[in-house]
Amino acid sequence: MPQGDYIEEHIKEHGHRLDHFERLRKKEAREPHKKSQIVKRTRGMKAKLLNKQNFVDKVQQRKKIAALSQKKVDRRMEQPLVEGSVPPYLLDRQAASSAKVLSNTIKEKRKEKAGKWEVPLPKVRPVADEETFKVIYTGKRKKKQWKRMVTKVTFVGDGFTRKPPKYERFIRPMGLRFKKAHVTHPELKATFCLDIIGVKKNPQSSLYSSLGVITKGTIIEVNVSEFGLVTNTGKVVWGKYAQVTNNPENDGCINAVLLV
Amino acid sequence: MKDSGTDSLSEKTGIVQFIAPDGSATGPSFDVSFGIDASHLDRILNSFLSNEEFIPYSFYIQNEEITDSIAATLSQRPQVSTETTIKIDYHPQSQYIVRPVSRCQGSLIGHQESVLGVAFSPDGTGFASCSGDKTLRLWDLTTQTPFKTCEGHNNWVLCLSWSPDGQKIATGDLSGFVFVWNPSNGKPVCKALKLHSKWITSLCWEPLHFNANAERFASGSKDCSIRIWNCRTGSCEQTFTVHTKGITCVKWGGEGFLYSASQDTSIKVWDVSSGALVYSLDGHGHWVNTMALSTEYALRVGSFSFESPSSIEPSYRDRLQQKALENYKRISLGREERLVSGSDDFTLFLWMPKSGNKPIARMVGHQQLVNMVCFSPNQQFIASASFDRSIRIWNGLTGAFICVLRGHVSCVYQICWSPDSRLLVSGSKDSTLKLWDISKRQLRLNLPGHADEVFSVDWSPDGSKVASGSKDRTVKIWHH
């Protein structure tokens, strides 16, 4: 085992010995002789392996020589093909059009049919009902226990009107209702504050989805009309799905990543 | 109220005078009942002009088209006095009518990358498309199958152009090479022409009525130079290097001039025979993106004509040239060549390059850059496509604004007129094509089908088909 860089240290301090480079040159010059001695002496399997290795080395060497001796060719001929070709009228406008995204609604539809998404957060921590729903004691003697309060962030649509308190089983507190989400586009690496349209699916349970509870991993639908995406029939796409990546109830905001 | 006004007007009579497109009076002024409609006017005008064949005309009173009766148009324009002579402008219409395309006849699959250009041959029978996969593909239109794949380019093939005799195709690529192909066998006509150091933006052939052999063409490149090539000798004959920024568009006019638009905001007019710079047309405040000539349709079709189809053997060069000149004179109506240019400063300019470097009109209205302008084949209209998602129609003679066509939800990239000038097709970033009716000034049909941006659109010169090339790597053929 090497115990340190004492050799290098010594060389740094005192330099090489005077005939170092001469010796090195001679050693290199002797190398083929030494090699041939070894080749002569090896037998059997080892000889085979050695021969093969030598052959490969030789091929590499020849290729290198051929490449070096090749005439200078027009470098334009060897340009690799770049993907994403555009017509001449867009060539100078690359910077502007790089912010554009493919609208692959077909893919999304197919995924929707299968009921599954390939999402950034495939697994989420299970949230117990007791954690989400706080029991509210009601009744004159406060002994009825059928009323629940949602302690997580929720999305409540614009048209929602509360039921009379007598019939309201789930209370969604105003303070935990959210209308906007910070959605990151994974390809553009840019974040936009977008309106939430609805809660598509909460992986915890269907009850959570229908209540509009937003926890980590929930798929929400956001309004992307300002992106200017279009479908293949030429209509503007305005709803796209996004997955929530933080714990909104802890952070006070919803961060999500767009599913493209 | 209005109807009763129209009724009372239609019983009246008044004196009208026909005004030709060039502004001169045609025939005597005469007394007519305002109840008569455009078809009656048609007959009167045809007898005035003593046309052998009946030619349809469109009539306008102060740019308002007469569609029903004169009375109806007059009630639209109450400022026109019925007491004085009413001037009726007329424009000849094409005798044949192009049937509007309505369906996708086929998708031509084969390109490995976005289709950057599509073009029909001058006679409308051949079809070629160029793509980012370094190839030019020739297609058999009758069976809609691939005919030949021309390989040779080493980078994206950006533009293609058919020679006016339909015997050659020039293509230019991103690394600055130009190839000329023979469409009948897909082989290169000459060796690769490599003098440009940057990509080719535009290619344009010499009009057939100058040179019956159709062997010279001009190429404009990002490297600020314009070169004139001869594909028979495979050499560069002339080089124009006055522009200080990349060339965006090159047009070879029917009067011997070569026009070049550049990103240095100027348009230069060159005399090809002497190689001299004739004019510099300045006015734009930003890149000039595109140009169109009033005679472009005539230059494109060369010797082919659809009003009196007769095939001339391509080897009879002098007859071809004679026919091309005849065509040019017929389609250009003996008017001076006009040039319209569209720019990044959102404006268009209308020029008459032969008579000076002062613009006739500056056309404003677009809210984004103008990507393409196009003269209608009968020179009556100019259409301009812009990134503000709209298409604007302008008067082809005066540059006056006529109407705006809205409907696309994203940038309009390319437009193309039908040969009868009655329809316009546009391709857009929103992946659709749209067909516009110019007389009604509205959307006629929406043609969805592409899965991605439509990069190129072409209407076959015989009017039977529309082709579109898209980023989704397919070419679609649209048919009525």
Coordinates of C-alpha atoms in Angstrom, one line a residue, chain B:
Chain B
M1 CA -86.6 50.5 -42.4
K2 CA -83.6 49.6 -44.4
D3 CA -85.5 47.2 -46.6
S4 CA -88.0 49.9 -47.4
G5 CA -85.1 52.2 -48.2
T6 CA -83.6 49.6 -50.5
D7 CA -87.0 49.0 -52.2
S8 CA -87.5 52.7 -52.8
L9 CA -83.9 52.9 -54.1
S10 CA -84.3 50.0 -56.4
E11 CA -87.1 51.7 -58.2
K12 CA -84.9 54.7 -58.9
T13 CA -82.5 55.1 -61.8
G14 CA -79.1 56.8 -61.9
I15 CA -76.0 57.3 -64.0
V16 CA -73.1 54.9 -63.5
Q17 CA -69.6 54.7 -65.0
F18 CA -67.4 51.6 -65.1
I19 CA -63.9 52.2 -63.9
A20 CA -61.1 49.7 -64.9
P21 CA -58.7 48.4 -62.3
D22 CA -56.1 50.9 -63.5
G23 CA -58.4 53.8 -62.8
S24 CA -59.4 54.7 -66.4
A25 CA -63.0 54.8 -67.4
T26 CA -64.4 52.0 -69.5
G27 CA -67.3 52.7 -72.0
P28 CA -69.7 55.6 -71.7
S29 CA -71.6 56.4 -68.6
F30 CA -75.1 55.2 -68.8
D31 CA -78.5 55.3 -67.1
V32 CA -79.6 52.2 -65.2
S33 CA -82.2 51.1 -62.7
F34 CA -80.7 50.6 -59.3
G35 CA -82.6 47.3 -59.1
I36 CA -80.3 45.4 -61.4
D37 CA -77.7 43.1 -59.9
A38 CA -74.1 42.1 -60.6
S39 CA -75.0 39.5 -63.3
H40 CA -76.6 42.3 -65.3
L41 CA -73.6 44.5 -64.9
D42 CA -71.5 41.6 -66.0
R43 CA -73.3 41.4 -69.3
I44 CA -73.2 45.1 -69.9
L45 CA -69.5 45.3 -69.2
N46 CA -68.8 42.3 -71.4
S47 CA -70.6 43.9 -74.3
F48 CA -68.7 47.2 -73.6
L49 CA -65.4 45.4 -73.8
S50 CA -66.6 43.2 -76.6
N51 CA -65.1 40.2 -75.1
E52 CA -65.2 37.1 -77.2
E53 CA -65.6 34.9 -74.2
F54 CA -67.8 35.8 -71.2
I55 CA -65.6 36.9 -68.4
P56 CA -67.0 37.2 -64.9
Y57 CA -66.3 40.5 -63.0
S58 CA -66.6 41.6 -59.5
F59 CA -68.0 45.2 -59.0
Y60 CA -67.3 47.6 -56.2
I61 CA -68.8 50.9 -55.2
Q62 CA -66.3 52.6 -52.9
N63 CA -64.7 49.2 -52.0
E64 CA -68.1 47.7 -51.1
E65 CA -68.7 44.7 -53.4
I66 CA -72.0 44.6 -55.2
T67 CA -73.3 41.1 -54.3
D68 CA -77.0 41.7 -54.6
S69 CA -78.4 44.7 -56.4
I70 CA -76.9 48.2 -56.8
A71 CA -79.6 49.5 -54.5
A72 CA -78.6 47.2 -51.7
T73 CA -74.9 48.3 -52.0
L74 CA -75.9 51.9 -52.1
S75 CA -78.0 51.5 -48.9
Q76 CA -74.8 50.2 -47.3
R77 CA -73.0 53.3 -48.4
P78 CA -75.4 56.2 -47.8
Q79 CA -72.6 58.8 -48.4
V80 CA -72.7 57.9 -52.1
S81 CA -74.9 60.4 -53.8
T82 CA -77.3 59.0 -56.3
E83 CA -77.6 62.4 -58.0
T84 CA -74.1 62.3 -59.5
T85 CA -72.4 59.7 -61.7
I86 CA -71.7 56.6 -59.6
K87 CA -68.4 55.1 -60.2
I88 CA -68.3 51.3 -60.3
D89 CA -64.9 49.7 -60.1
Y90 CA -64.6 46.3 -61.7
H91 CA -62.1 43.5 -61.4
P92 CA -61.9 40.6 -63.8
Q93 CA -62.4 37.2 -62.1
S94 CA -61.0 33.9 -63.3
Q95 CA -63.3 32.0 -65.5
Y96 CA -62.8 28.7 -63.8
I97 CA -63.7 28.2 -60.2
V98 CA -61.6 26.2 -57.7
R99 CA -63.6 23.9 -55.6
P100 CA -62.9 24.5 -52.0
V101 CA -60.9 21.7 -50.3
S102 CA -62.9 20.0 -47.6
R103 CA -61.3 16.8 -46.5
C104 CA -57.9 15.1 -46.0
Q105 CA -57.4 12.8 -48.9
G106 CA -54.3 11.2 -47.5
S107 CA -51.4 11.4 -45.2
L108 CA -48.0 10.9 -46.7
I109 CA -45.8 9.2 -44.1
G110 CA -42.1 8.7 -44.5
H111 CA -40.2 11.6 -43.2
Q112 CA -38.2 11.0 -40.1
E113 CA -38.3 14.6 -39.0
S114 CA -40.5 17.7 -39.3
V115 CA -41.6 18.5 -42.9
L116 CA -40.2 22.0 -43.6
G117 CA -41.4 22.6 -47.1
V118 CA -43.9 21.3 -49.6
A119 CA -44.4 22.3 -53.2
F120 CA -46.4 21.2 -56.2
S121 CA -44.8 21.3 -59.6
P122 CA -45.8 24.1 -61.9
D123 CA -48.2 21.8 -63.8
G124 CA -49.7 20.5 -60.5
T125 CA -48.8 16.8 -61.2
G126 CA -45.6 16.5 -59.3
F127 CA -45.1 17.0 -55.6
A128 CA -42.1 17.2 -53.4
S129 CA -41.5 17.7 -49.7
C130 CA -38.3 18.5 -47.8
S131 CA -37.6 17.7 -44.2
G132 CA -35.3 17.9 -41.3
D133 CA -34.3 14.3 -41.9
K134 CA -31.9 15.6 -44.6
T135 CA -33.9 14.3 -47.5
L136 CA -36.1 15.6 -50.3
R137 CA -39.0 13.2 -51.0
L138 CA -40.8 13.0 -54.3
W139 CA -44.3 11.6 -54.2
D140 CA -46.6 10.1 -56.7
L141 CA -49.8 12.1 -56.3
T142 CA -52.1 9.8 -58.1
T143 CA -51.4 6.9 -55.8
Q144 CA -50.1 9.0 -52.9
T145 CA -47.1 6.8 -52.5
P146 CA -43.4 7.7 -52.1
F147 CA -41.8 7.9 -55.5
K148 CA -38.2 8.7 -54.8
T149 CA -36.1 9.8 -51.8
C150 CA -33.3 12.2 -52.7
E151 CA -30.4 11.8 -50.2
G152 CA -27.3 14.0 -50.3
H153 CA -27.8 16.8 -47.9
N154 CA -26.1 16.6 -44.6
N155 CA -28.4 18.7 -42.6
W156 CA -32.0 19.9 -42.5
V157 CA -33.3 20.7 -45.9
L158 CA -34.9 24.1 -45.4
C159 CA -36.3 25.1 -48.7
L160 CA -37.1 23.8 -52.1
S161 CA -38.2 25.3 -55.3
W162 CA -39.4 23.8 -58.6
S163 CA -38.0 25.2 -61.8
P164 CA -40.8 26.9 -63.9
D165 CA -40.5 24.2 -66.5
G166 CA -41.0 21.5 -63.9
Q167 CA -37.8 19.7 -64.8
K168 CA -35.7 20.5 -61.8
I169 CA -36.0 21.0 -58.1
A170 CA -33.5 23.1 -56.1
T171 CA -33.1 22.5 -52.4
G172 CA -31.0 24.3 -49.8
D173 CA -30.0 23.1 -46.4
L174 CA -28.8 24.3 -43.0
S175 CA -25.1 24.0 -43.7
G176 CA -25.3 26.1 -46.8
F177 CA -25.4 23.4 -49.5
V178 CA -27.6 23.7 -52.6
F179 CA -28.6 20.6 -54.6
V180 CA -30.5 20.4 -57.8
W181 CA -32.5 17.3 -58.4
N182 CA -34.2 15.8 -61.4
P183 CA -37.8 15.0 -60.3
S184 CA -38.2 12.3 -62.9
N185 CA -35.5 10.0 -61.4
G186 CA -34.6 11.6 -58.1
K187 CA -30.9 12.0 -59.1
P188 CA -28.9 15.1 -58.6
V189 CA -28.5 17.2 -61.8
C190 CA -25.2 18.6 -60.9
K191 CA -22.7 18.3 -58.0
A192 CA -23.5 19.9 -54.7
L193 CA -23.2 23.7 -54.9
K194 CA -21.3 24.7 -51.8
L195 CA -20.2 28.3 -51.4
H196 CA -22.6 29.6 -48.9
S197 CA -21.2 29.5 -45.4
K198 CA -24.5 29.6 -43.6
W199 CA -27.9 28.2 -44.1
I200 CA -30.0 28.8 -47.2
T201 CA -33.2 30.8 -46.5
S202 CA -34.7 31.2 -49.9
L203 CA -34.4 29.9 -53.5
C204 CA -35.9 31.3 -56.6
W205 CA -35.6 30.3 -60.3
E206 CA -35.2 32.6 -63.3
P207 CA -38.5 33.2 -65.0
L208 CA -39.0 30.9 -68.0
H209 CA -39.7 33.8 -70.4
F210 CA -36.1 35.0 -69.9
N211 CA -34.3 31.8 -70.3
A212 CA -36.1 28.9 -72.0
N213 CA -33.6 26.4 -70.5
A214 CA -34.6 27.2 -66.9
E215 CA -31.1 26.6 -65.6
R216 CA -30.4 29.6 -63.5
F217 CA -31.6 30.2 -60.0
A218 CA -30.8 32.6 -57.1
S219 CA -30.2 31.6 -53.5
G220 CA -30.2 33.8 -50.4
S221 CA -28.4 32.8 -47.3
K222 CA -27.9 33.7 -43.7
D223 CA -24.3 34.6 -44.6
C224 CA -25.6 37.9 -46.1
S225 CA -24.9 36.9 -49.7
I226 CA -27.1 36.2 -52.7
R227 CA -25.7 33.9 -55.4
I228 CA -26.9 33.1 -58.9
W229 CA -26.1 29.6 -59.9
N230 CA -26.2 27.8 -63.2
C231 CA -27.2 24.2 -62.7
R232 CA -26.1 23.1 -66.1
T233 CA -22.5 24.1 -65.5
G234 CA -22.7 23.7 -61.7
S235 CA -21.1 27.0 -61.1
C236 CA -21.8 30.2 -59.3
E237 CA -22.3 33.0 -61.9
Q238 CA -22.8 36.0 -59.7
T239 CA -22.6 37.0 -56.1
F240 CA -24.3 40.0 -54.5
T241 CA -22.9 41.0 -51.2
V242 CA -24.2 44.3 -50.1
H243 CA -26.5 43.3 -47.4
T244 CA -25.1 43.5 -43.9
K245 CA -27.3 40.9 -42.3
G246 CA -28.8 37.6 -43.3
I247 CA -31.0 37.4 -46.4
T248 CA -34.5 36.3 -45.7
C249 CA -36.2 36.2 -49.1
V250 CA -35.1 36.3 -52.7
K251 CA -37.5 36.8 -55.6
W252 CA -36.7 36.9 -59.3
G253 CA -39.1 39.3 -60.9
G254 CA -40.6 39.1 -64.3
E255 CA -39.0 42.3 -65.5
G256 CA -35.4 41.2 -65.1
F257 CA -34.9 42.4 -61.6
L258 CA -33.8 40.3 -58.6
Y259 CA -35.3 41.4 -55.3
S260 CA -33.7 40.5 -52.0
A261 CA -35.0 41.2 -48.5
S262 CA -32.7 41.1 -45.6
Q263 CA -32.6 41.4 -41.8
D264 CA -30.7 44.6 -42.2
T265 CA -34.2 46.2 -42.8
S266 CA -33.6 46.9 -46.5
I267 CA -34.8 45.4 -49.7
K268 CA -32.3 45.6 -52.6
V269 CA -33.3 45.6 -56.3
W270 CA -30.6 44.1 -58.6
D271 CA -30.3 44.2 -62.3
V272 CA -29.3 40.6 -63.1
S273 CA -28.0 41.3 -66.6
S274 CA -25.5 43.9 -65.4
G275 CA -25.1 42.8 -61.8
A276 CA -25.8 46.3 -60.6
L277 CA -27.7 47.5 -57.6
V278 CA -30.6 49.4 -58.9
Y279 CA -32.4 50.5 -55.8
S280 CA -32.4 50.0 -52.1
L281 CA -35.9 50.1 -50.8
D282 CA -35.7 51.4 -47.3
G283 CA -38.6 52.0 -45.0
H284 CA -38.9 49.1 -42.6
G285 CA -37.7 49.5 -39.1
H286 CA -36.8 45.9 -38.4
W287 CA -36.0 42.7 -40.2
V288 CA -37.8 42.3 -43.5
N289 CA -39.2 38.7 -43.3
T290 CA -41.0 38.2 -46.5
M291 CA -41.8 39.5 -50.0
A292 CA -44.3 38.8 -52.6
L293 CA -44.6 39.8 -56.3
S294 CA -47.8 40.6 -58.0
T295 CA -46.7 38.4 -60.9
E296 CA -45.6 35.5 -58.8
Y297 CA -48.3 33.1 -59.9
A298 CA -47.4 33.7 -63.6
L299 CA -43.7 33.2 -62.9
R300 CA -44.5 30.0 -61.0
V301 CA -46.6 28.3 -63.6
G302 CA -44.3 29.2 -66.4
S303 CA -45.7 27.8 -69.6
F304 CA -48.5 25.9 -68.0
S305 CA -52.0 27.3 -68.2
F306 CA -55.2 25.9 -66.9
E307 CA -57.6 28.1 -68.8
S308 CA -56.4 26.6 -72.0
P309 CA -54.5 23.4 -71.2
S310 CA -52.2 22.3 -73.8
S311 CA -49.1 20.3 -73.1
I312 CA -45.9 21.4 -74.9
E313 CA -43.1 18.9 -75.2
P314 CA -40.4 20.1 -72.8
S315 CA -37.8 19.8 -75.5
Y316 CA -39.4 22.6 -77.6
R317 CA -37.7 25.2 -75.6
D318 CA -38.6 28.2 -77.8
R319 CA -42.3 27.3 -77.8
L320 CA -42.1 27.0 -74.0
Q321 CA -40.6 30.4 -73.7
Q322 CA -43.2 31.9 -76.0
K323 CA -46.0 30.3 -74.1
A324 CA -44.5 31.5 -70.8
L325 CA -44.3 35.1 -72.0
E326 CA -47.8 34.9 -73.2
N327 CA -48.9 33.6 -69.8
Y328 CA -47.0 36.3 -68.1
K329 CA -48.5 39.0 -70.1
R330 CA -52.0 37.6 -69.7
I331 CA -51.8 37.1 -65.9
S332 CA -49.9 40.3 -65.2
L333 CA -52.6 42.2 -67.2
G334 CA -49.9 44.5 -68.6
R335 CA -49.5 46.2 -65.2
E336 CA -46.2 47.2 -63.7
E337 CA -44.8 44.7 -61.3
R338 CA -45.5 45.4 -57.6
L339 CA -43.7 44.1 -54.6
V340 CA -45.1 43.8 -51.1
S341 CA -42.8 43.3 -48.1
G342 CA -43.7 42.2 -44.6
S343 CA -41.5 42.9 -41.6
D344 CA -40.8 42.4 -37.9
D345 CA -41.9 46.0 -37.3
F346 CA -45.5 44.7 -37.9
T347 CA -46.0 46.7 -41.1
L348 CA -46.1 45.9 -44.8
F349 CA -44.9 48.1 -47.6
L350 CA -46.1 48.2 -51.2
W351 CA -43.5 49.1 -53.7
M352 CA -43.4 49.6 -57.4
P353 CA -39.7 48.9 -57.9
K354 CA -39.5 49.8 -61.6
S355 CA -40.5 53.3 -61.1
G356 CA -38.6 54.3 -58.0
N357 CA -37.7 53.5 -54.5
K358 CA -40.6 55.3 -52.9
P359 CA -43.3 53.1 -51.4
I360 CA -46.9 53.3 -52.7
A361 CA -48.3 52.5 -49.3
R362 CA -47.4 51.6 -45.8
M363 CA -49.9 49.1 -44.4
V364 CA -50.3 49.0 -40.7
G365 CA -52.6 47.0 -38.5
H366 CA -50.9 43.9 -37.4
Q367 CA -50.0 43.6 -33.8
Q368 CA -47.2 41.1 -34.3
L369 CA -44.5 40.4 -36.9
V370 CA -45.7 39.6 -40.4
N371 CA -44.4 36.1 -41.4
M372 CA -45.8 35.8 -44.9
V373 CA -47.4 38.0 -47.5
C374 CA -49.0 36.7 -50.7
F375 CA -50.5 38.4 -53.8
S376 CA -53.6 36.8 -55.1
P377 CA -53.0 35.4 -58.6
N378 CA -55.3 38.0 -60.1
Q379 CA -53.3 40.7 -58.3
Q380 CA -56.5 42.1 -56.7
F381 CA -55.6 41.3 -53.1
I382 CA -52.7 40.9 -50.8
A383 CA -52.9 38.6 -47.8
S384 CA -50.6 38.8 -44.9
A385 CA -50.1 36.3 -42.2
S386 CA -48.9 37.4 -38.8
F387 CA -47.9 36.0 -35.5
D388 CA -50.8 37.9 -34.0
R389 CA -53.0 35.0 -35.1
S390 CA -54.8 37.0 -37.8
I391 CA -54.7 37.3 -41.5
R392 CA -55.3 40.6 -43.1
I393 CA -56.5 41.2 -46.6
W394 CA -55.4 44.4 -48.4
N395 CA -56.1 45.9 -51.8
G396 CA -53.5 44.7 -54.2
L397 CA -53.4 48.0 -56.1
T398 CA -53.5 50.6 -53.5
G399 CA -52.6 48.8 -50.3
A400 CA -55.9 49.8 -48.7
F401 CA -57.0 47.6 -45.8
I402 CA -60.0 45.4 -46.7
C403 CA -60.6 43.0 -43.8
V404 CA -59.1 40.9 -41.1
L405 CA -59.6 37.2 -40.8
R406 CA -59.5 35.9 -37.3
G407 CA -59.9 32.3 -36.2
H408 CA -56.5 30.8 -35.5
V409 CA -55.6 30.4 -31.9
S410 CA -51.9 30.7 -32.5
C411 CA -49.3 32.2 -34.9
V412 CA -50.2 31.9 -38.6
Y413 CA -47.1 30.6 -40.3
Q414 CA -48.0 30.2 -44.0
I415 CA -50.8 31.2 -46.4
C416 CA -51.6 30.3 -49.9
W417 CA -54.1 31.6 -52.5
S418 CA -56.2 29.4 -54.6
P419 CA -55.5 29.9 -58.3
D420 CA -58.9 31.6 -58.9
S421 CA -58.2 34.1 -56.0
R422 CA -61.5 33.3 -54.4
L423 CA -60.1 31.2 -51.5
L424 CA -57.2 31.4 -49.1
V425 CA -55.7 28.6 -47.1
S426 CA -53.6 29.2 -44.0
G427 CA -51.5 26.9 -41.8
S428 CA -50.8 27.7 -38.2
K429 CA -48.9 26.8 -35.1
D430 CA -52.2 25.6 -33.7
S431 CA -51.9 22.5 -35.9
T432 CA -54.9 23.4 -38.1
L433 CA -55.4 24.6 -41.6
K434 CA -58.2 27.0 -42.2
L435 CA -59.9 27.8 -45.5
W436 CA -61.1 31.4 -45.9
D437 CA -63.7 32.7 -48.3
I438 CA -62.5 36.1 -49.6
S439 CA -65.7 37.4 -51.1
K440 CA -67.6 36.7 -47.9
R441 CA -64.6 37.6 -45.8
Q442 CA -65.0 34.8 -43.4
L443 CA -63.9 31.3 -42.4
R444 CA -65.1 28.8 -44.9
L445 CA -63.8 25.6 -43.3
N446 CA -61.6 24.4 -40.5
L447 CA -59.2 21.6 -41.5
P448 CA -57.9 19.9 -38.4
G449 CA -55.8 16.7 -38.7
H450 CA -52.2 17.5 -38.0
A451 CA -50.9 16.6 -34.6
D452 CA -48.5 19.5 -34.4
E453 CA -47.6 22.8 -35.9
V454 CA -48.2 23.2 -39.7
F455 CA -44.9 24.5 -41.2
S456 CA -45.8 24.7 -44.8
V457 CA -48.8 25.0 -47.1
D458 CA -49.1 24.9 -50.8
W459 CA -52.1 25.0 -53.2
S460 CA -51.5 23.2 -56.4
P461 CA -51.4 25.6 -59.3
D462 CA -54.2 23.8 -61.0
G463 CA -56.3 24.3 -57.9
S464 CA -57.2 20.6 -57.3
K465 CA -55.3 20.0 -54.1
V466 CA -53.8 21.5 -51.1
A467 CA -50.7 20.1 -49.4
S468 CA -49.5 20.8 -45.9
G469 CA -46.3 19.7 -44.1
S470 CA -46.2 19.6 -40.4
K471 CA -43.9 19.1 -37.4
D472 CA -45.6 15.8 -36.8
R473 CA -43.6 14.4 -39.8
T474 CA -46.5 13.9 -42.1
V475 CA -47.6 15.6 -45.3
K476 CA -51.3 15.8 -45.8
I477 CA -53.1 16.2 -49.1
W478 CA -56.4 18.0 -48.9
H479 CA -59.0 17.6 -51.6
H480 CA -62.5 18.9 -52.3

